[in-house]
Amino acid sequence: MSFLELKDLRIHFPTDDGLVRSVDGLSFSLERGRTLGIVGESGSGKSVTSLGILGLHKGGRARISGEIWLDGEELVGASQEHVRRLRGKKMAMIFQDPLSAMHPFYTVGDQIIEAYRIHNDVSKKVARKHAVDMLGRVGIPQPDRRVDSYPHEFSGGMRQRAMIAMALSCDPELLIADEPTTALDVTVQAQILDLMRDLQRDFDAALIIITHDLGVVAELSDDILVMYGGKCVEYGTSEDIFERPEHPYTWGLLGSMPRLDREPTERLLPIKGSPPSLINVPSGCAFHPRCVFEERTGGLAKVEVPELLESEGGHLVRCHLPAERRRAIWQKEVKPNLEAS
Ligand SMILES: Nc1ncnc2c1ncn2[C@@H]1O[C@H](COP(=O)(O)OP(=O)(O)O)[C@@H](O)[C@H]1O
Ligand code: SF4
Ligand SMILES: [Mg+2]
């Protein structure tokens, strides 16, 4: 069994408007030392998935089923208290907005010290030394002085570094970063991604990076899971996804990837329409109302949910088009189009 394994995870929220199927049958596995990128547009269920792994929906109104195995332990059925103890010790999270995850009235150092001492029986002095080390490690200059700063005294990029230090201070075996660079400008984004790559090497954790932007995970991920409407629509190695993608939605994401040589707002080949409501998910293939190739499945896409099937060597695709046809469309129609634009 892998270090982390999700099996048919479902996280649904009953609301006044109906049942929100935020995560609807998600399975994947991840080993320590590996990085998985989870990519999809806003509202595809990425954050709900990460909060679910960390047990943060427990005690709320979410209906959760399926299995989450972490290092041989099943977490969906585990008590809230037990999963709370694992957080910070075995698994940690980096959020998009460090300010929301940090307390404004305590210094950055005190927050790292406190987080560290919950799980480590050490003196305040030792914990402080550790906090300074961690801040230095994530590239904060003069860490022995900055340790006494308050979060608002840091720039956005430095705050994100501090949160990474906080998350790593307990040496987690699973680290989930949810849109860790979305709030940052492009230059700082690149620095934070570099930092995460270095830390990943040193810490040997299993790392999940969640993003709406394929560009962010391009160089960082070993494997990539593309999510649409609460489901995985394509999964493969980074090479599978960038060199031989087979799902029309992935083609759309590749086409709409912001590129350094263009204005960030300029989309090459935008995916038409908008992401589905997770209360009234479209019938059949959830992507069919937006899919350029929908007619080629002879009406099947409107009525039958495609299964997630193996295309080749662990590369999984959820689409009714036969694999050979998808590959031909990619080679002859989509790829030349992307290269030309
Ligand atoms: N606590 C909640 N109650 C009801 N619906 C929720 C809750 N949390 C998230 N959702 C819904 O679940 C869907 C997926 O959300 P989310 O995982 O945050 O998407 P994203 O991929 O952008 O991170 C959205 O439609 C969102 O409105
Ligand atoms: S099943 Fe049909 S509608 Fe869905 S992605 Fe494949 S081609 Fe497009
Ligand atoms: Mg999110």
Coordinates of N, CA, C and O in Angstrom, one line a residue, residues 164-336:
I164 N 5.3 28.5 5.1 CA 6.0 27.3 4.7 C 6.8 26.8 5.9 O 6.9 25.6 6.2
A165 N 7.6 27.7 6.5 CA 8.4 27.4 7.7 C 7.5 26.8 8.8 O 7.9 25.8 9.4
M166 N 6.4 27.4 9.0 CA 5.5 26.9 10.1 C 5.0 25.5 9.7 O 5.0 24.6 10.6
A167 N 4.6 25.3 8.5 CA 4.1 23.9 8.1 C 5.2 22.9 8.2 O 5.0 21.8 8.6
L168 N 6.5 23.3 7.9 CA 7.5 22.3 7.9 C 8.2 22.1 9.2 O 9.0 21.2 9.4
S169 N 7.9 23.0 10.2 CA 8.6 23.0 11.4 C 8.4 21.6 12.2 O 9.2 21.3 13.0
C170 N 7.3 20.9 11.9 CA 7.1 19.7 12.5 C 7.5 18.5 11.7 O 7.1 17.3 12.0
D171 N 8.2 18.8 10.6 CA 8.7 17.7 9.7 C 7.6 16.8 9.2 O 7.7 15.6 9.5
P172 N 6.6 17.3 8.6 CA 5.4 16.5 8.2 C 5.8 15.5 7.1 O 6.7 15.8 6.3
E173 N 5.1 14.4 7.1 CA 5.4 13.4 6.0 C 4.5 13.6 4.8 O 4.8 13.2 3.7
L174 N 3.4 14.3 5.1 CA 2.5 14.7 4.0 C 2.3 16.2 4.1 O 1.9 16.7 5.1
L175 N 2.6 16.9 3.0 CA 2.4 18.4 2.9 C 1.5 18.7 1.8 O 1.7 18.3 0.6
I176 N 0.4 19.5 2.1 CA -0.5 19.9 1.0 C -0.4 21.4 0.9 O -0.6 22.1 1.8
A177 N -0.1 21.8 -0.3 CA -0.1 23.3 -0.6 C -1.2 23.6 -1.5 O -1.3 23.2 -2.7
D178 N -2.2 24.4 -1.0 CA -3.4 24.7 -1.8 C -3.2 26.1 -2.4 O -3.3 27.1 -1.7
E179 N -3.0 26.2 -3.7 CA -2.8 27.4 -4.4 C -1.7 28.3 -3.7 O -2.0 29.5 -3.4
P180 N -0.5 27.7 -3.4 CA 0.4 28.4 -2.6 C 1.0 29.7 -3.2 O 1.5 30.5 -2.5
T181 N 0.8 29.9 -4.5 CA 1.4 31.1 -5.1 C 0.4 32.0 -5.8 O 0.7 33.0 -6.4
T182 N -0.9 31.6 -5.7 CA -1.9 32.4 -6.4 C -2.0 33.8 -6.1 O -2.2 34.7 -6.9
A183 N -1.7 34.1 -4.8 CA -1.9 35.5 -4.3 C -0.6 36.4 -4.6 O -0.6 37.5 -4.3
L184 N 0.4 35.7 -5.2 CA 1.7 36.4 -5.3 C 2.0 36.9 -6.7 O 1.4 36.3 -7.7
D185 N 2.8 37.9 -6.9 CA 3.1 38.3 -8.3 C 4.1 37.3 -8.9 O 4.7 36.5 -8.2
V186 N 4.2 37.4 -10.2 CA 4.9 36.3 -11.0 C 6.3 36.0 -10.5 O 6.7 34.9 -10.4
T187 N 7.1 37.1 -10.2 CA 8.5 36.9 -9.8 C 8.5 36.1 -8.5 O 9.3 35.2 -8.3
V188 N 7.7 36.6 -7.5 CA 7.7 35.9 -6.2 C 7.2 34.5 -6.3 O 7.7 33.6 -5.7
Q189 N 6.2 34.3 -7.2 CA 5.7 33.0 -7.5 C 6.8 32.0 -7.8 O 6.9 30.9 -7.2
A190 N 7.6 32.4 -8.7 CA 8.7 31.6 -9.2 C 9.7 31.3 -8.0 O 10.1 30.1 -7.9
Q191 N 9.9 32.3 -7.2 CA 10.8 32.0 -6.0 C 10.3 31.0 -5.1 O 11.0 30.2 -4.6
I192 N 9.0 31.2 -4.8 CA 8.3 30.2 -3.9 C 8.3 28.8 -4.4 O 8.6 27.8 -3.7
L193 N 8.1 28.7 -5.7 CA 8.1 27.4 -6.4 C 9.5 26.8 -6.3 O 9.6 25.6 -6.0
D194 N 10.5 27.6 -6.5 CA 11.9 27.1 -6.4 C 12.1 26.6 -5.0 O 12.7 25.5 -4.8
L195 N 11.7 27.4 -4.0 CA 11.9 27.0 -2.6 C 11.2 25.7 -2.3 O 11.8 24.8 -1.7
M196 N 10.0 25.5 -2.8 CA 9.3 24.3 -2.6 C 10.0 23.1 -3.2 O 10.0 22.0 -2.6
R197 N 10.6 23.3 -4.3 CA 11.3 22.2 -5.0 C 12.5 21.8 -4.1 O 12.7 20.6 -3.9
D198 N 13.2 22.8 -3.6 CA 14.4 22.5 -2.8 C 14.0 21.8 -1.5 O 14.6 20.8 -1.1
L199 N 12.9 22.3 -0.9 CA 12.5 21.7 0.4 C 12.0 20.3 0.2 O 12.2 19.4 1.0
Q200 N 11.3 20.1 -0.9 CA 10.8 18.7 -1.2 C 12.0 17.7 -1.2 O 11.8 16.6 -0.7
R201 N 13.1 18.1 -1.8 CA 14.3 17.3 -1.9 C 14.8 17.0 -0.5 O 15.1 15.8 -0.1
D202 N 14.9 18.0 0.4 CA 15.4 17.9 1.7 C 14.5 17.1 2.7 O 15.0 16.3 3.5
F203 N 13.2 17.3 2.5 CA 12.3 16.8 3.6 C 11.8 15.4 3.3 O 11.2 14.7 4.1
D204 N 11.8 15.0 2.0 CA 11.3 13.7 1.6 C 9.9 13.4 2.1 O 9.5 12.3 2.5
A205 N 9.1 14.5 2.0 CA 7.7 14.3 2.3 C 6.9 13.9 1.0 O 7.5 13.9 -0.1
A206 N 5.7 13.5 1.2 CA 4.8 13.4 0.0 C 4.2 14.8 -0.1 O 3.7 15.3 0.9
L207 N 4.2 15.3 -1.3 CA 3.8 16.7 -1.5 C 2.6 16.8 -2.5 O 2.7 16.2 -3.6
I208 N 1.6 17.4 -2.1 CA 0.4 17.7 -3.0 C 0.4 19.2 -3.3 O 0.3 20.0 -2.4
I209 N 0.5 19.5 -4.6 CA 0.3 21.0 -4.9 C -1.0 21.1 -5.7 O -1.2 20.5 -6.7
I210 N -1.8 22.0 -5.2 CA -3.1 22.2 -5.8 C -3.1 23.6 -6.5 O -2.7 24.6 -5.9
T211 N -3.6 23.6 -7.7 CA -3.6 24.8 -8.4 C -4.6 24.8 -9.6 O -5.0 23.8 -10.0
H212 N -5.0 26.0 -10.0 CA -5.9 26.1 -11.2 C -5.0 26.3 -12.4 O -5.5 26.3 -13.5
D213 N -3.7 26.4 -12.2 CA -2.8 26.8 -13.3 C -1.8 25.7 -13.6 O -0.9 25.4 -12.8
L214 N -1.9 25.0 -14.7 CA -1.0 23.9 -15.1 C 0.4 24.3 -15.1 O 1.3 23.6 -14.8
G215 N 0.7 25.6 -15.4 CA 2.0 26.1 -15.4 C 2.8 26.0 -14.1 O 3.9 25.7 -14.0
V216 N 2.0 26.1 -13.0 CA 2.6 26.1 -11.7 C 3.2 24.7 -11.4 O 4.2 24.6 -10.7
V217 N 2.5 23.6 -11.8 CA 2.9 22.3 -11.5 C 3.8 21.7 -12.5 O 4.4 20.6 -12.3
A218 N 4.0 22.4 -13.7 CA 4.7 21.8 -14.8 C 6.1 21.3 -14.4 O 6.4 20.1 -14.7
E219 N 6.9 22.0 -13.6 CA 8.2 21.6 -13.3 C 8.3 20.9 -12.0 O 9.4 20.4 -11.6
L220 N 7.3 21.0 -11.2 CA 7.4 20.5 -9.8 C 6.8 19.1 -9.6 O 7.2 18.4 -8.7
S221 N 5.9 18.7 -10.4 CA 5.1 17.5 -10.2 C 5.7 16.3 -10.9 O 6.2 16.4 -12.0
D222 N 5.7 15.2 -10.1 CA 6.0 13.9 -10.8 C 4.8 13.4 -11.5 O 4.8 13.0 -12.6
D223 N 3.6 13.5 -10.8 CA 2.4 13.1 -11.4 C 1.4 14.2 -11.3 O 1.5 15.1 -10.5
I224 N 0.4 14.2 -12.2 CA -0.6 15.2 -12.2 C -2.0 14.6 -12.3 O -2.2 13.6 -13.1
L225 N -2.9 15.1 -11.5 CA -4.3 14.7 -11.6 C -5.2 15.9 -12.0 O -5.1 16.9 -11.4
V226 N -5.9 15.7 -13.1 CA -6.8 16.8 -13.6 C -8.2 16.5 -13.1 O -8.7 15.5 -13.3
M227 N -8.7 17.5 -12.4 CA -10.0 17.4 -11.8 C -11.1 18.2 -12.5 O -10.8 19.4 -12.8
Y228 N -12.2 17.7 -12.7 CA -13.4 18.4 -13.3 C -14.7 18.0 -12.6 O -15.0 16.8 -12.5
G229 N -15.4 18.9 -12.1 CA -16.7 18.6 -11.5 C -16.6 17.5 -10.4 O -17.4 16.7 -10.3
G230 N -15.6 17.6 -9.5 CA -15.5 16.7 -8.4 C -14.9 15.3 -8.7 O -14.8 14.5 -7.9
K231 N -14.5 15.1 -10.0 CA -14.0 13.8 -10.4 C -12.6 14.0 -11.1 O -12.3 15.1 -11.7
C232 N -11.8 12.9 -11.1 CA -10.6 12.9 -11.9 C -11.0 12.6 -13.3 O -11.7 11.7 -13.6
V233 N -10.5 13.5 -14.2 CA -10.8 13.2 -15.6 C -9.5 12.7 -16.4 O -9.6 12.0 -17.4
E234 N -8.3 13.0 -15.8 CA -7.1 12.5 -16.4 C -6.0 12.5 -15.3 O -6.0 13.4 -14.5
Y235 N -5.2 11.4 -15.3 CA -4.2 11.2 -14.3 C -3.0 10.6 -15.1 O -3.2 9.7 -15.8
G236 N -1.8 11.1 -14.8 CA -0.6 10.5 -15.4 C 0.6 11.2 -14.9 O 0.6 12.0 -14.0
T237 N 1.7 10.8 -15.4 CA 3.0 11.4 -15.1 C 2.9 12.8 -15.7 O 2.1 13.1 -16.6
S238 N 3.8 13.7 -15.2 CA 3.9 15.0 -15.8 C 4.1 15.0 -17.3 O 3.5 15.7 -18.1
E239 N 4.9 14.0 -17.7 CA 5.1 13.8 -19.1 C 3.9 13.4 -19.9 O 3.6 13.9 -21.0
D240 N 3.1 12.5 -19.3 CA 1.8 12.1 -19.9 C 1.0 13.3 -20.2 O 0.4 13.5 -21.3
I241 N 0.9 14.2 -19.2 CA -0.1 15.3 -19.2 C 0.4 16.4 -20.2 O -0.3 17.0 -20.9
F242 N 1.7 16.6 -20.2 CA 2.2 17.7 -21.1 C 2.6 17.2 -22.5 O 2.5 17.9 -23.5
E243 N 3.1 15.9 -22.6 CA 3.5 15.5 -23.9 C 2.4 14.7 -24.7 O 2.4 14.7 -25.9
R244 N 1.6 13.9 -24.0 CA 0.6 13.1 -24.6 C -0.8 13.2 -23.9 O -1.3 12.1 -23.6
P245 N -1.3 14.4 -23.6 CA -2.5 14.5 -22.9 C -3.7 13.9 -23.8 O -3.6 14.0 -25.0
E246 N -4.7 13.3 -23.2 CA -5.7 12.6 -24.0 C -7.1 13.1 -23.7 O -8.0 12.7 -24.3
H247 N -7.3 14.0 -22.6 CA -8.6 14.4 -22.3 C -8.9 15.8 -22.9 O -8.1 16.7 -22.7
P248 N -10.0 16.0 -23.6 CA -10.3 17.3 -24.1 C -10.3 18.4 -23.1 O -9.9 19.6 -23.4
Y249 N -10.6 18.2 -21.8 CA -10.5 19.2 -20.8 C -9.0 19.6 -20.5 O -8.7 20.8 -20.4
T250 N -8.2 18.6 -20.5 CA -6.7 18.9 -20.3 C -6.2 19.7 -21.5 O -5.4 20.6 -21.3
W251 N -6.7 19.3 -22.7 CA -6.2 20.1 -23.9 C -6.7 21.6 -23.7 O -5.9 22.5 -24.0
G252 N -7.8 21.8 -23.1 CA -8.3 23.1 -22.8 C -7.5 23.9 -21.8 O -7.1 25.0 -22.0
L253 N -7.1 23.1 -20.8 CA -6.2 23.8 -19.7 C -4.9 24.1 -20.3 O -4.3 25.2 -20.0
L254 N -4.3 23.2 -21.2 CA -3.0 23.5 -21.8 C -3.1 24.7 -22.7 O -2.2 25.6 -22.7
G255 N -4.2 24.9 -23.4 CA -4.4 26.0 -24.3 C -4.6 27.3 -23.5 O -4.3 28.4 -24.0
S256 N -5.1 27.2 -22.3 CA -5.4 28.5 -21.6 C -4.3 28.7 -20.5 O -4.5 29.6 -19.7
M257 N -3.2 28.0 -20.6 CA -2.1 28.2 -19.7 C -1.5 29.6 -19.9 O -1.1 30.0 -21.0
P258 N -1.4 30.4 -18.8 CA -0.8 31.7 -19.0 C 0.7 31.5 -19.3 O 1.3 30.6 -18.8
R259 N 1.2 32.3 -20.2 CA 2.6 32.1 -20.6 C 3.4 33.4 -20.3 O 2.9 34.5 -20.3
L260 N 4.7 33.2 -20.0 CA 5.5 34.3 -19.6 C 5.6 35.4 -20.7 O 5.8 36.6 -20.4
D261 N 5.5 34.9 -22.0 CA 5.7 35.9 -23.1 C 4.4 36.6 -23.4 O 4.3 37.3 -24.4
R262 N 3.4 36.4 -22.6 CA 2.1 37.1 -22.9 C 1.5 37.8 -21.7 O 1.9 37.5 -20.5
E263 N 0.6 38.6 -21.9 CA -0.1 39.3 -20.8 C -0.8 38.2 -20.0 O -1.4 37.3 -20.6
P264 N -0.8 38.2 -18.7 CA -1.5 37.2 -17.9 C -2.9 37.0 -18.2 O -3.5 35.9 -18.1
T265 N -3.6 38.1 -18.7 CA -5.0 38.0 -19.0 C -5.3 37.5 -20.3 O -6.4 37.1 -20.6
E266 N -4.2 37.4 -21.2 CA -4.5 36.9 -22.5 C -4.5 35.4 -22.6 O -3.5 34.7 -22.3
R267 N -5.6 34.9 -22.9 CA -5.8 33.4 -23.0 C -5.6 33.0 -24.4 O -6.1 33.6 -25.4
L268 N -4.9 31.9 -24.7 CA -4.7 31.5 -26.0 C -6.0 30.9 -26.6 O -6.5 31.4 -27.5
L269 N -6.4 29.8 -26.0 CA -7.6 29.1 -26.5 C -8.5 28.8 -25.3 O -8.4 27.8 -24.8
P270 N -9.2 29.8 -24.9 CA -10.0 29.6 -23.7 C -11.0 28.5 -23.8 O -11.5 28.2 -24.9
I271 N -11.3 27.8 -22.7 CA -12.3 26.8 -22.7 C -13.6 27.6 -22.7 O -13.8 28.4 -21.8
K272 N -14.5 27.3 -23.6 CA -15.8 28.0 -23.6 C -16.7 27.6 -22.5 O -16.5 26.5 -21.9
G273 N -17.6 28.5 -22.1 CA -18.5 28.2 -21.0 C -17.8 28.3 -19.7 O -16.7 28.7 -19.5
S274 N -18.6 27.9 -18.6 CA -18.0 27.9 -17.3 C -18.1 26.6 -16.6 O -18.9 25.7 -17.0
P275 N -17.4 26.4 -15.5 CA -17.4 25.1 -14.8 C -18.8 24.8 -14.3 O -19.6 25.7 -14.0
P276 N -19.1 23.5 -14.2 CA -20.5 23.2 -13.8 C -20.8 23.4 -12.3 O -19.9 23.5 -11.5
S277 N -22.1 23.6 -12.1 CA -22.5 23.6 -10.7 C -22.4 22.2 -10.1 O -22.6 21.2 -10.9
L278 N -22.0 22.1 -8.9 CA -21.8 20.7 -8.4 C -23.1 20.3 -7.7 O -23.1 19.2 -7.1
I279 N -24.2 21.1 -7.8 CA -25.5 20.6 -7.4 C -26.2 19.9 -8.6 O -26.7 18.8 -8.5
N280 N -26.2 20.6 -9.7 CA -26.8 20.0 -10.9 C -25.7 19.7 -12.0 O -25.5 20.4 -12.9
V281 N -24.9 18.7 -11.7 CA -23.8 18.3 -12.6 C -24.4 17.8 -13.9 O -25.4 17.1 -13.9
P282 N -23.9 18.3 -15.0 CA -24.5 17.8 -16.3 C -24.5 16.3 -16.4 O -23.6 15.6 -15.9
S283 N -25.5 15.8 -17.1 CA -25.6 14.3 -17.2 C -24.5 13.8 -18.1 O -23.8 14.5 -18.7
G284 N -24.3 12.5 -18.0 CA -23.2 11.9 -18.8 C -21.9 12.4 -18.4 O -21.5 12.5 -17.3
C285 N -21.1 12.7 -19.5 CA -19.8 13.3 -19.2 C -20.0 14.8 -18.8 O -20.5 15.6 -19.5
A286 N -19.6 15.1 -17.6 CA -19.8 16.4 -17.0 C -19.3 17.5 -17.9 O -19.7 18.7 -17.8
F287 N -18.3 17.2 -18.7 CA -17.7 18.2 -19.5 C -18.4 18.4 -20.8 O -18.1 19.3 -21.6
H288 N -19.4 17.6 -21.1 CA -20.0 17.6 -22.5 C -20.5 18.9 -23.0 O -20.4 19.3 -24.1
P289 N -21.1 19.8 -22.1 CA -21.7 21.0 -22.6 C -20.6 22.0 -23.1 O -20.8 22.9 -23.9
R290 N -19.3 21.7 -22.7 CA -18.2 22.6 -23.1 C -17.3 22.0 -24.1 O -16.3 22.6 -24.5
C291 N -17.5 20.7 -24.4 CA -16.5 19.9 -25.1 C -16.6 20.1 -26.6 O -17.7 19.9 -27.2
V292 N -15.6 20.5 -27.3 CA -15.5 20.7 -28.7 C -15.7 19.4 -29.5 O -16.1 19.4 -30.6
F293 N -15.4 18.3 -28.8 CA -15.5 17.0 -29.5 C -16.7 16.1 -29.1 O -16.7 15.0 -29.5
E294 N -17.6 16.8 -28.5 CA -18.8 16.0 -27.9 C -19.5 15.3 -29.0 O -19.9 14.1 -28.8
E295 N -19.7 15.9 -30.2 CA -20.5 15.2 -31.3 C -19.8 13.9 -31.7 O -20.5 13.0 -32.2
R296 N -18.5 13.8 -31.5 CA -17.8 12.7 -32.0 C -18.0 11.4 -31.2 O -17.5 10.3 -31.5
T297 N -18.8 11.6 -30.1 CA -19.0 10.4 -29.3 C -20.5 9.9 -29.5 O -21.0 9.1 -28.8
G298 N -21.1 10.3 -30.6 CA -22.4 9.8 -31.0 C -23.5 9.9 -30.0 O -24.3 9.0 -29.9
G299 N -23.5 11.0 -29.2 CA -24.6 11.2 -28.3 C -24.4 10.5 -26.9 O -25.0 10.8 -25.9
L300 N -23.4 9.6 -26.9 CA -23.1 8.9 -25.6 C -22.7 9.8 -24.5 O -23.1 9.6 -23.3
A301 N -21.9 10.8 -24.8 CA -21.4 11.7 -23.7 C -22.6 12.4 -23.0 O -22.4 12.8 -21.8
K302 N -23.7 12.5 -23.6 CA -24.9 13.2 -23.0 C -25.5 12.3 -21.9 O -26.2 12.8 -21.0
V303 N -25.4 11.0 -22.1 CA -26.2 10.1 -21.2 C -25.4 9.2 -20.3 O -25.9 8.8 -19.3
E304 N -24.2 8.9 -20.7 CA -23.4 8.0 -19.9 C -22.2 8.6 -19.3 O -21.4 9.2 -20.1
V305 N -22.0 8.4 -18.0 CA -20.7 8.9 -17.4 C -19.6 8.0 -17.9 O -19.6 6.8 -17.7
P306 N -18.6 8.6 -18.5 CA -17.4 7.8 -18.9 C -16.7 7.3 -17.7 O -16.6 8.0 -16.7
E307 N -16.1 6.1 -17.8 CA -15.3 5.6 -16.7 C -13.9 6.1 -16.9 O -13.4 6.4 -18.0
L308 N -13.2 6.1 -15.7 CA -11.8 6.5 -15.7 C -11.0 5.2 -16.1 O -10.9 4.3 -15.3
L309 N -10.5 5.1 -17.3 CA -9.8 3.9 -17.8 C -8.4 4.1 -18.1 O -8.0 5.2 -18.5
E310 N -7.6 3.1 -18.0 CA -6.2 3.2 -18.3 C -6.0 3.2 -19.8 O -6.5 2.4 -20.5
S311 N -5.2 4.2 -20.2 CA -4.9 4.3 -21.6 C -3.6 3.6 -21.9 O -3.5 2.8 -22.8
E312 N -2.6 3.8 -21.1 CA -1.3 3.2 -21.3 C -0.4 3.4 -20.1 O -0.3 4.5 -19.6
G313 N 0.2 2.4 -19.5 CA 1.2 2.5 -18.4 C 0.8 3.5 -17.3 O 1.5 4.4 -17.0
G314 N -0.4 3.3 -16.7 CA -0.8 4.0 -15.6 C -1.5 5.4 -15.9 O -1.9 6.1 -15.0
H315 N -1.5 5.7 -17.2 CA -2.1 7.0 -17.7 C -3.6 6.7 -17.7 O -4.1 5.9 -18.5
L316 N -4.4 7.5 -16.9 CA -5.9 7.2 -16.9 C -6.6 8.4 -17.5 O -6.3 9.5 -17.3
V317 N -7.7 8.0 -18.2 CA -8.5 9.0 -18.9 C -10.0 8.7 -18.8 O -10.4 7.5 -19.0
R318 N -10.8 9.7 -18.6 CA -12.2 9.6 -18.5 C -12.9 10.2 -19.7 O -13.2 11.4 -19.7
C319 N -13.0 9.5 -20.8 CA -13.6 10.0 -22.0 C -14.1 8.9 -22.9 O -13.5 7.8 -23.0
H320 N -15.3 9.1 -23.5 CA -15.8 8.0 -24.3 C -15.1 7.8 -25.7 O -15.2 6.7 -26.3
L321 N -14.3 8.8 -26.1 CA -13.6 8.6 -27.3 C -12.6 7.4 -27.2 O -11.9 7.4 -26.1
P322 N -12.5 6.5 -28.1 CA -11.5 5.5 -28.0 C -10.1 6.1 -28.0 O -9.8 7.2 -28.6
A323 N -9.2 5.4 -27.2 CA -7.8 6.0 -27.0 C -7.1 6.4 -28.3 O -6.5 7.4 -28.4
E324 N -7.2 5.5 -29.4 CA -6.5 5.8 -30.6 C -7.1 7.1 -31.2 O -6.3 7.9 -31.8
R325 N -8.4 7.3 -31.1 CA -8.9 8.5 -31.7 C -8.5 9.8 -30.9 O -8.2 10.8 -31.5
R326 N -8.4 9.6 -29.6 CA -7.9 10.8 -28.8 C -6.5 11.1 -29.2 O -6.2 12.3 -29.3
R327 N -5.7 10.1 -29.3 CA -4.3 10.4 -29.7 C -4.2 11.0 -31.1 O -3.4 11.9 -31.3
A328 N -5.0 10.5 -32.0 CA -5.0 11.1 -33.3 C -5.4 12.6 -33.3 O -4.8 13.4 -33.9
I329 N -6.5 12.8 -32.5 CA -7.0 14.2 -32.4 C -5.9 15.1 -31.8 O -5.6 16.2 -32.3
W330 N -5.3 14.6 -30.8 CA -4.2 15.4 -30.1 C -3.1 15.7 -31.1 O -2.7 16.9 -31.3
Q331 N -2.6 14.7 -31.8 CA -1.5 14.9 -32.7 C -1.8 15.7 -33.9 O -1.1 16.6 -34.3
K332 N -3.0 15.5 -34.5 CA -3.3 16.1 -35.8 C -4.1 17.4 -35.7 O -4.0 18.3 -36.5
E333 N -4.9 17.6 -34.6 CA -5.7 18.8 -34.5 C -5.3 19.7 -33.4 O -5.2 20.9 -33.6
V334 N -5.1 19.2 -32.2 CA -5.0 20.1 -31.0 C -3.5 20.6 -30.9 O -3.3 21.8 -30.8
K335 N -2.6 19.7 -30.9 CA -1.2 20.0 -30.7 C -0.7 21.1 -31.7 O -0.1 22.1 -31.3
P336 N -0.9 20.9 -33.0 CA -0.5 21.9 -34.0 C -1.1 23.2 -33.7 O -0.5 24.3 -33.9

